[in-house]
């Protein structure tokens, strides 16, 4: 049986935290419409205190997205109150968060574990006073004491959180370890089945997608990600890689998404145009070279049968066809190591 994984897009919030990637309200509305066409389940519109314009437009405009949920972020009591006053949106989820790692609690929040747990429960209860759909994120979960992390998550579920997010906030996790953390939550928290498990992974070690897929394998039902993987520092989990990873290897993960993959290339280009962030050519799925073939051996195979060297068809992400690229024969290089012998590099 194939599970359907919710795609929570945070391009408008975490993606905008990429240096130089800020968007105005009109650009956010334009992108939100395209994200809806792409088929994302949840759009995170932005922080309550820093994005009042976008929240008003999402809440009251007839031009709003058709995505199932429009989700701003909230961390403080006044933010939750502000979100609770948003009217007219088809569906709102309030997302509240607090760290659970001792590193964050000691040095950033200056709170004890008991104080943090109490605050987390209070924020969820406050949010539930406005909406039924509440998500709690345990920031820096991958560096938290698992026993304490699970204790907090159990408490916020009891308080009414329908989704609990286990983030790899600083990109510290590795797939085996992160998957074990998700499995431990399912097995050790008595009320874990009452909430959807979400993951939000960063790419500091280049493992955001791998960690997210490991979490899906262990039972996560929602992945938080961005188009082109943009975001804080080295970026976030790339939406297009999650969608195509699950679709292509459905046999292994037994999971899929509702993403209309034919809209991936168009969405990627729109984000790149709005933010000015060029996608690297060898980027998976949406890079200029992702469906380009230079090797003669590869081209020979493709001309005989596309499946020899393509595990995905370019049409599935909205491209017309693969590209056959002529290789290059560069002039001989002469150095102290090679002497007068010509060394040719064939592309």
CSV table of C-alpha atoms in Angstrom, one decimal:
chain,number,residue,atom,x,y,z
A,1,UNK,CA,0.0,0.0,0.0
A,2,UNK,CA,1.3,3.4,-1.0
A,3,UNK,CA,1.3,6.2,1.7
A,4,UNK,CA,0.7,9.7,0.6
A,5,UNK,CA,3.3,12.1,2.1
A,6,UNK,CA,2.2,15.7,2.7
A,7,UNK,CA,4.5,18.3,1.1
A,8,UNK,CA,4.9,21.4,3.3
A,9,UNK,CA,6.5,24.1,1.2
A,10,UNK,CA,8.4,26.8,3.1
A,11,UNK,CA,9.9,28.6,0.1
A,12,UNK,CA,8.1,31.8,1.2
A,13,UNK,CA,9.4,31.6,4.7
A,14,UNK,CA,12.6,29.6,5.2
A,15,UNK,CA,13.5,30.0,1.5
A,16,UNK,CA,13.3,33.7,1.8
A,17,UNK,CA,15.9,33.6,4.5
A,18,UNK,CA,18.6,32.9,1.9
A,19,UNK,CA,20.7,36.0,1.7
A,20,UNK,CA,19.4,38.2,-1.2
A,21,UNK,CA,16.3,36.1,-1.7
A,22,UNK,CA,13.7,38.4,-0.2
A,23,UNK,CA,10.4,38.7,-2.0
A,24,UNK,CA,7.8,41.4,-2.1
A,25,UNK,CA,4.1,40.7,-1.5
A,26,UNK,CA,3.2,40.5,-5.2
A,27,UNK,CA,6.1,38.0,-5.9
A,28,UNK,CA,4.9,35.9,-3.0
A,29,UNK,CA,1.4,35.8,-4.3
A,30,UNK,CA,2.6,34.9,-7.7
A,31,UNK,CA,4.7,32.1,-6.3
A,32,UNK,CA,1.9,30.9,-4.1
A,33,UNK,CA,-0.3,30.5,-7.1
A,34,UNK,CA,2.3,28.4,-8.8
A,35,UNK,CA,2.9,26.3,-5.7
A,36,UNK,CA,-0.8,25.6,-5.7
A,37,UNK,CA,-0.6,24.4,-9.4
A,38,UNK,CA,2.4,22.3,-8.4
A,39,UNK,CA,0.1,20.5,-5.9
A,40,UNK,CA,1.8,21.2,-2.5
A,41,UNK,CA,-0.4,20.4,0.5
A,42,UNK,CA,0.7,23.3,2.8
A,43,UNK,CA,2.2,26.7,2.1
A,44,UNK,CA,4.1,28.4,4.9
A,45,UNK,CA,3.5,32.1,4.2
A,46,UNK,CA,5.9,33.7,6.6
A,47,UNK,CA,6.4,34.8,10.2
A,48,UNK,CA,3.5,36.7,11.8
A,49,UNK,CA,5.6,39.6,13.0
A,50,UNK,CA,7.7,40.1,9.8
A,51,UNK,CA,5.1,39.3,7.0
A,52,UNK,CA,1.9,41.2,7.9
A,53,UNK,CA,1.3,42.1,4.3
A,54,UNK,CA,1.4,38.5,3.0
A,55,UNK,CA,-0.8,37.3,5.8
A,56,UNK,CA,-3.5,39.9,5.0
A,57,UNK,CA,-3.4,38.9,1.3
A,58,UNK,CA,-3.5,35.2,2.1
A,59,UNK,CA,-6.3,35.8,4.5
A,60,UNK,CA,-8.5,38.2,2.7
A,61,UNK,CA,-7.7,38.3,-1.0
A,62,UNK,CA,-9.7,36.4,-3.6
A,63,UNK,CA,-6.3,35.9,-5.4
A,64,UNK,CA,-5.2,33.5,-2.7
A,65,UNK,CA,-3.7,30.1,-3.4
A,66,UNK,CA,-5.8,27.0,-3.6
A,67,UNK,CA,-3.5,24.9,-1.5
A,68,UNK,CA,-5.2,23.0,1.2
A,69,UNK,CA,-3.6,24.9,4.0
A,70,UNK,CA,-2.0,28.4,4.3
A,71,UNK,CA,0.4,28.2,7.2
A,72,UNK,CA,2.2,31.2,8.8
A,73,UNK,CA,4.8,30.6,11.4
A,74,UNK,CA,4.5,31.6,15.1
A,75,UNK,CA,6.8,31.5,18.1
A,76,UNK,CA,5.5,34.1,20.5
A,77,UNK,CA,2.1,34.5,22.2
A,78,UNK,CA,1.5,37.8,20.3
A,79,UNK,CA,2.2,36.0,17.0
A,80,UNK,CA,-0.3,33.4,17.8
A,81,UNK,CA,-2.9,36.0,18.6
A,82,UNK,CA,-2.1,37.8,15.4
A,83,UNK,CA,-2.6,34.7,13.4
A,84,UNK,CA,-5.8,33.8,15.1
A,85,UNK,CA,-7.2,37.1,13.8
A,86,UNK,CA,-6.5,36.3,10.2
A,87,UNK,CA,-9.9,36.0,8.4
A,88,UNK,CA,-11.0,34.7,5.1
A,89,UNK,CA,-8.3,32.0,4.4
A,90,UNK,CA,-9.8,28.7,3.3
A,91,UNK,CA,-7.8,26.8,6.0
A,92,UNK,CA,-5.1,28.0,8.5
A,93,UNK,CA,-2.7,26.0,10.5
A,94,UNK,CA,-0.7,27.7,13.2
A,95,UNK,CA,2.9,26.6,13.5
A,96,UNK,CA,4.5,27.2,16.9
A,97,UNK,CA,8.0,26.1,17.8
A,98,UNK,CA,10.6,26.0,20.6
A,99,UNK,CA,14.0,24.4,20.9
A,100,UNK,CA,14.6,21.1,22.8
A,101,UNK,CA,18.4,20.9,22.6
A,102,UNK,CA,20.3,21.8,25.7
A,103,UNK,CA,22.6,23.9,23.5
A,104,UNK,CA,19.8,26.1,22.5
A,105,UNK,CA,18.0,26.2,25.8
A,106,UNK,CA,21.1,27.1,27.7
A,107,UNK,CA,22.8,29.6,25.4
A,108,UNK,CA,19.9,31.1,23.3
A,109,UNK,CA,16.7,30.8,25.3
A,110,UNK,CA,18.2,30.6,28.8
A,111,UNK,CA,15.4,28.2,29.9
A,112,UNK,CA,15.4,25.0,31.8
A,113,UNK,CA,14.0,21.8,30.3
A,114,UNK,CA,10.9,22.1,32.5
A,115,UNK,CA,10.4,25.7,31.5
A,116,UNK,CA,10.7,24.9,27.9
A,117,UNK,CA,8.3,22.0,28.1
A,118,UNK,CA,5.7,24.2,29.9
A,119,UNK,CA,6.1,27.0,27.3
A,120,UNK,CA,5.7,24.6,24.4
A,121,UNK,CA,2.4,23.2,25.9
A,122,UNK,CA,1.1,26.7,26.6
A,123,UNK,CA,1.8,27.8,23.0
A,124,UNK,CA,0.0,24.8,21.6
A,125,UNK,CA,-3.0,25.3,23.9
A,126,UNK,CA,-3.1,29.0,23.0
A,127,UNK,CA,-3.1,28.2,19.2
A,128,UNK,CA,-5.8,25.6,19.7
A,129,UNK,CA,-8.0,28.3,21.1
A,130,UNK,CA,-8.0,29.8,17.6
A,131,UNK,CA,-7.7,26.8,15.2
A,132,UNK,CA,-8.0,23.0,15.2
A,133,UNK,CA,-4.9,22.5,13.1
A,134,UNK,CA,-1.8,23.2,15.1
A,135,UNK,CA,1.8,22.1,14.4
A,136,UNK,CA,4.6,22.1,17.0
A,137,UNK,CA,8.3,22.1,16.0
A,138,UNK,CA,11.0,21.0,18.3
A,139,UNK,CA,13.9,23.0,17.0
A,140,UNK,CA,17.4,21.4,16.9
A,141,UNK,CA,15.8,18.0,17.5
A,142,UNK,CA,18.7,16.2,16.0
A,143,UNK,CA,21.0,17.5,18.8
A,144,UNK,CA,18.5,17.0,21.5
A,145,UNK,CA,18.4,14.3,24.2
A,146,UNK,CA,15.9,11.8,22.6
A,147,UNK,CA,14.3,11.1,25.9
A,148,UNK,CA,13.6,14.7,26.6
A,149,UNK,CA,12.6,15.4,23.0
A,150,UNK,CA,10.0,12.5,23.2
A,151,UNK,CA,8.7,13.9,26.5
A,152,UNK,CA,8.1,17.3,25.0
A,153,UNK,CA,6.4,15.8,21.9
A,154,UNK,CA,4.2,13.6,24.0
A,155,UNK,CA,3.1,16.7,26.0
A,156,UNK,CA,2.3,18.9,23.0
A,157,UNK,CA,0.3,16.1,21.3
A,158,UNK,CA,-1.7,15.8,24.6
A,159,UNK,CA,-2.2,19.6,24.4
A,160,UNK,CA,-3.7,19.4,20.9
A,161,UNK,CA,-0.9,19.4,18.3
A,162,UNK,CA,-2.0,17.4,15.3
A,163,UNK,CA,1.4,17.6,13.6
A,164,UNK,CA,4.8,17.4,15.4
A,165,UNK,CA,7.9,18.4,13.5
A,166,UNK,CA,11.3,16.8,14.2
A,167,UNK,CA,13.8,19.2,12.5
A,168,UNK,CA,17.4,18.8,11.7
A,169,UNK,CA,17.8,22.5,12.2
A,170,UNK,CA,21.5,22.8,11.7
A,171,UNK,CA,22.0,19.9,9.3
A,172,UNK,CA,23.8,17.8,11.9
A,173,UNK,CA,22.0,14.5,11.4
A,174,UNK,CA,23.0,11.6,9.2
A,175,UNK,CA,20.3,9.3,7.6
A,176,UNK,CA,20.8,6.2,9.8
A,177,UNK,CA,20.8,8.3,13.0
A,178,UNK,CA,17.9,10.5,11.9
A,179,UNK,CA,15.8,7.6,10.8
A,180,UNK,CA,16.4,6.0,14.2
A,181,UNK,CA,15.2,9.2,15.9
A,182,UNK,CA,11.9,9.0,14.0
A,183,UNK,CA,11.5,5.3,14.7
A,184,UNK,CA,12.1,5.9,18.4
A,185,UNK,CA,9.4,8.5,18.5
A,186,UNK,CA,6.9,6.1,16.9
A,187,UNK,CA,7.9,3.3,19.2
A,188,UNK,CA,8.4,5.1,22.5
A,189,UNK,CA,5.8,7.9,22.6
A,190,UNK,CA,2.5,6.4,23.7
A,191,UNK,CA,0.3,9.0,21.8
A,192,UNK,CA,2.6,9.2,18.7
A,193,UNK,CA,-0.2,7.8,16.4
A,194,UNK,CA,-2.4,10.8,17.2
A,195,UNK,CA,-0.1,13.2,15.3
A,196,UNK,CA,1.4,13.4,11.8
A,197,UNK,CA,5.2,13.2,12.0
A,198,UNK,CA,6.9,15.9,10.0
A,199,UNK,CA,10.6,16.6,9.3
A,200,UNK,CA,12.4,19.8,8.3
A,201,UNK,CA,16.0,19.1,7.4
A,202,UNK,CA,18.8,21.5,6.5
A,203,UNK,CA,21.6,20.8,4.1
A,204,UNK,CA,24.8,21.9,5.9
A,205,UNK,CA,26.4,18.4,5.3
A,206,UNK,CA,24.6,17.9,2.0
A,207,UNK,CA,22.2,15.3,3.6
A,208,UNK,CA,18.9,17.2,3.8
A,209,UNK,CA,17.1,15.0,1.2
A,210,UNK,CA,18.7,11.8,2.4
A,211,UNK,CA,17.7,12.5,6.0
A,212,UNK,CA,14.1,13.4,4.9
A,213,UNK,CA,13.8,10.2,2.9
A,214,UNK,CA,15.2,8.2,5.8
A,215,UNK,CA,12.4,9.7,8.0
A,216,UNK,CA,9.7,8.9,5.4
A,217,UNK,CA,11.0,5.3,5.4
A,218,UNK,CA,10.6,5.2,9.2
A,219,UNK,CA,7.1,6.6,9.1
A,220,UNK,CA,7.1,10.4,8.7
A,221,UNK,CA,4.0,11.6,6.9
A,222,UNK,CA,5.1,15.2,6.1
A,223,UNK,CA,8.3,16.7,4.6
A,224,UNK,CA,9.0,20.4,4.9
A,225,UNK,CA,11.0,21.6,1.9
A,226,UNK,CA,11.7,24.5,-0.6
A,227,UNK,CA,11.9,24.8,-4.3
A,228,UNK,CA,15.5,24.4,-5.5
A,229,UNK,CA,16.5,23.7,-1.9
A,230,UNK,CA,16.9,27.4,-1.1
A,231,UNK,CA,17.0,28.5,2.5
A,232,UNK,CA,19.0,29.4,5.5
A,233,UNK,CA,22.8,28.8,5.2
A,234,UNK,CA,23.3,25.8,2.8
A,235,UNK,CA,19.6,25.5,2.2
A,236,UNK,CA,16.7,23.2,2.9
A,237,UNK,CA,15.5,19.9,1.6
A,238,UNK,CA,14.8,20.3,-2.1
A,239,UNK,CA,11.1,19.7,-2.9
A,240,UNK,CA,11.7,18.5,-6.4
A,241,UNK,CA,14.2,15.9,-5.2
A,242,UNK,CA,11.7,14.6,-2.6
A,243,UNK,CA,8.9,14.4,-5.0
A,244,UNK,CA,10.9,12.7,-7.8
A,245,UNK,CA,12.7,10.5,-5.3
A,246,UNK,CA,9.5,9.1,-3.9
A,247,UNK,CA,7.8,8.9,-7.3
A,248,UNK,CA,10.8,7.1,-9.0
A,249,UNK,CA,11.5,4.7,-6.1
A,250,UNK,CA,7.9,4.1,-5.0
A,251,UNK,CA,8.8,0.4,-5.0
A,252,UNK,CA,11.2,1.0,-2.1
A,253,UNK,CA,9.6,3.7,-0.1
A,254,UNK,CA,6.0,2.6,-0.7
A,255,UNK,CA,5.1,6.3,-0.6
A,256,UNK,CA,4.3,9.1,-3.0
A,257,UNK,CA,3.1,12.7,-3.0
A,258,UNK,CA,0.3,14.7,-4.7
A,259,UNK,CA,2.8,16.8,-6.5
A,260,UNK,CA,2.0,17.5,-10.2
A,261,UNK,CA,5.6,16.8,-11.3
A,262,UNK,CA,5.0,18.3,-14.8
A,263,UNK,CA,5.0,21.7,-13.0
A,264,UNK,CA,8.4,21.2,-11.4
A,265,UNK,CA,10.6,22.8,-14.0
A,266,UNK,CA,8.3,25.9,-14.4
A,267,UNK,CA,8.2,26.4,-10.6
A,268,UNK,CA,12.0,26.1,-10.3
A,269,UNK,CA,12.5,28.7,-13.0
A,270,UNK,CA,10.0,31.1,-11.4
A,271,UNK,CA,11.8,30.8,-8.0
A,272,UNK,CA,15.2,31.4,-9.7
A,273,UNK,CA,13.8,34.4,-11.5
A,274,UNK,CA,12.2,36.0,-8.5
A,275,UNK,CA,15.1,35.4,-6.1
A,276,UNK,CA,17.9,35.9,-8.6
A,277,UNK,CA,19.5,32.6,-7.3
A,278,UNK,CA,20.8,30.7,-10.3
A,279,UNK,CA,20.4,26.9,-10.1
A,280,UNK,CA,23.8,25.1,-10.5
A,281,UNK,CA,23.9,23.1,-13.8
A,282,UNK,CA,24.5,19.8,-12.1
A,283,UNK,CA,21.7,20.2,-9.6
A,284,UNK,CA,19.5,17.1,-9.4
A,285,UNK,CA,16.2,17.2,-11.2
A,286,UNK,CA,16.2,20.9,-12.2
A,287,UNK,CA,19.8,21.6,-13.1
A,288,UNK,CA,20.5,22.5,-16.8
A,289,UNK,CA,22.6,19.3,-17.1
A,290,UNK,CA,20.2,17.0,-15.3
A,291,UNK,CA,18.9,15.5,-18.6
A,292,UNK,CA,22.0,16.3,-20.7
A,293,UNK,CA,24.2,13.5,-22.1
A,294,UNK,CA,27.7,14.0,-23.4
A,295,UNK,CA,29.3,10.6,-23.2
A,296,UNK,CA,29.2,8.8,-26.5
A,297,UNK,CA,28.5,5.5,-24.7
A,298,UNK,CA,25.5,7.1,-22.9
A,299,UNK,CA,24.2,8.7,-26.1
A,300,UNK,CA,24.4,5.4,-27.9
A,301,UNK,CA,22.4,3.7,-25.2
A,302,UNK,CA,19.8,6.4,-25.1
A,303,UNK,CA,19.3,6.3,-28.9
A,304,UNK,CA,18.6,2.5,-28.5
A,305,UNK,CA,16.5,2.7,-25.4
A,306,UNK,CA,15.9,5.7,-23.1
A,307,UNK,CA,15.9,3.5,-19.9
A,308,UNK,CA,19.6,2.6,-20.4
A,309,UNK,CA,20.7,5.9,-18.9
A,310,UNK,CA,17.6,7.8,-17.8
A,311,UNK,CA,15.7,6.7,-14.6
A,312,UNK,CA,13.3,9.6,-15.2
A,313,UNK,CA,11.9,11.1,-18.3
A,314,UNK,CA,12.4,14.9,-18.8
A,315,UNK,CA,8.7,15.2,-19.7
A,316,UNK,CA,7.8,14.2,-16.2
A,317,UNK,CA,9.1,17.4,-14.8
A,318,UNK,CA,7.8,19.6,-17.6
A,319,UNK,CA,10.8,19.6,-20.1
A,320,UNK,CA,10.4,18.7,-23.7
A,321,UNK,CA,13.2,16.2,-24.2
A,322,UNK,CA,16.8,15.2,-23.2
A,323,UNK,CA,19.8,17.0,-24.6
A,324,UNK,CA,22.6,15.4,-26.6
A,325,UNK,CA,25.7,17.5,-26.1
A,326,UNK,CA,28.8,17.3,-28.3
A,327,UNK,CA,31.9,16.5,-26.2
A,328,UNK,CA,35.0,18.6,-26.5
A,329,UNK,CA,38.6,17.7,-27.3
A,330,UNK,CA,40.8,20.2,-25.5
A,331,UNK,CA,44.3,21.1,-26.8
A,332,UNK,CA,47.2,19.1,-25.3
A,333,UNK,CA,48.5,20.3,-22.0
A,334,UNK,CA,52.3,20.3,-21.5
A,335,UNK,CA,53.8,20.6,-18.0
A,336,UNK,CA,56.8,19.6,-16.0
A,337,UNK,CA,55.0,16.4,-15.2
A,338,UNK,CA,54.2,15.4,-18.7
A,339,UNK,CA,57.1,16.9,-20.5
A,340,UNK,CA,56.5,17.1,-24.3
A,341,UNK,CA,53.9,14.4,-24.3
A,342,UNK,CA,50.5,15.7,-25.3
A,343,UNK,CA,47.7,14.8,-22.8
A,344,UNK,CA,44.3,15.0,-24.4
A,345,UNK,CA,41.1,15.3,-22.3
A,346,UNK,CA,38.1,14.1,-24.1
A,347,UNK,CA,34.7,15.3,-22.9
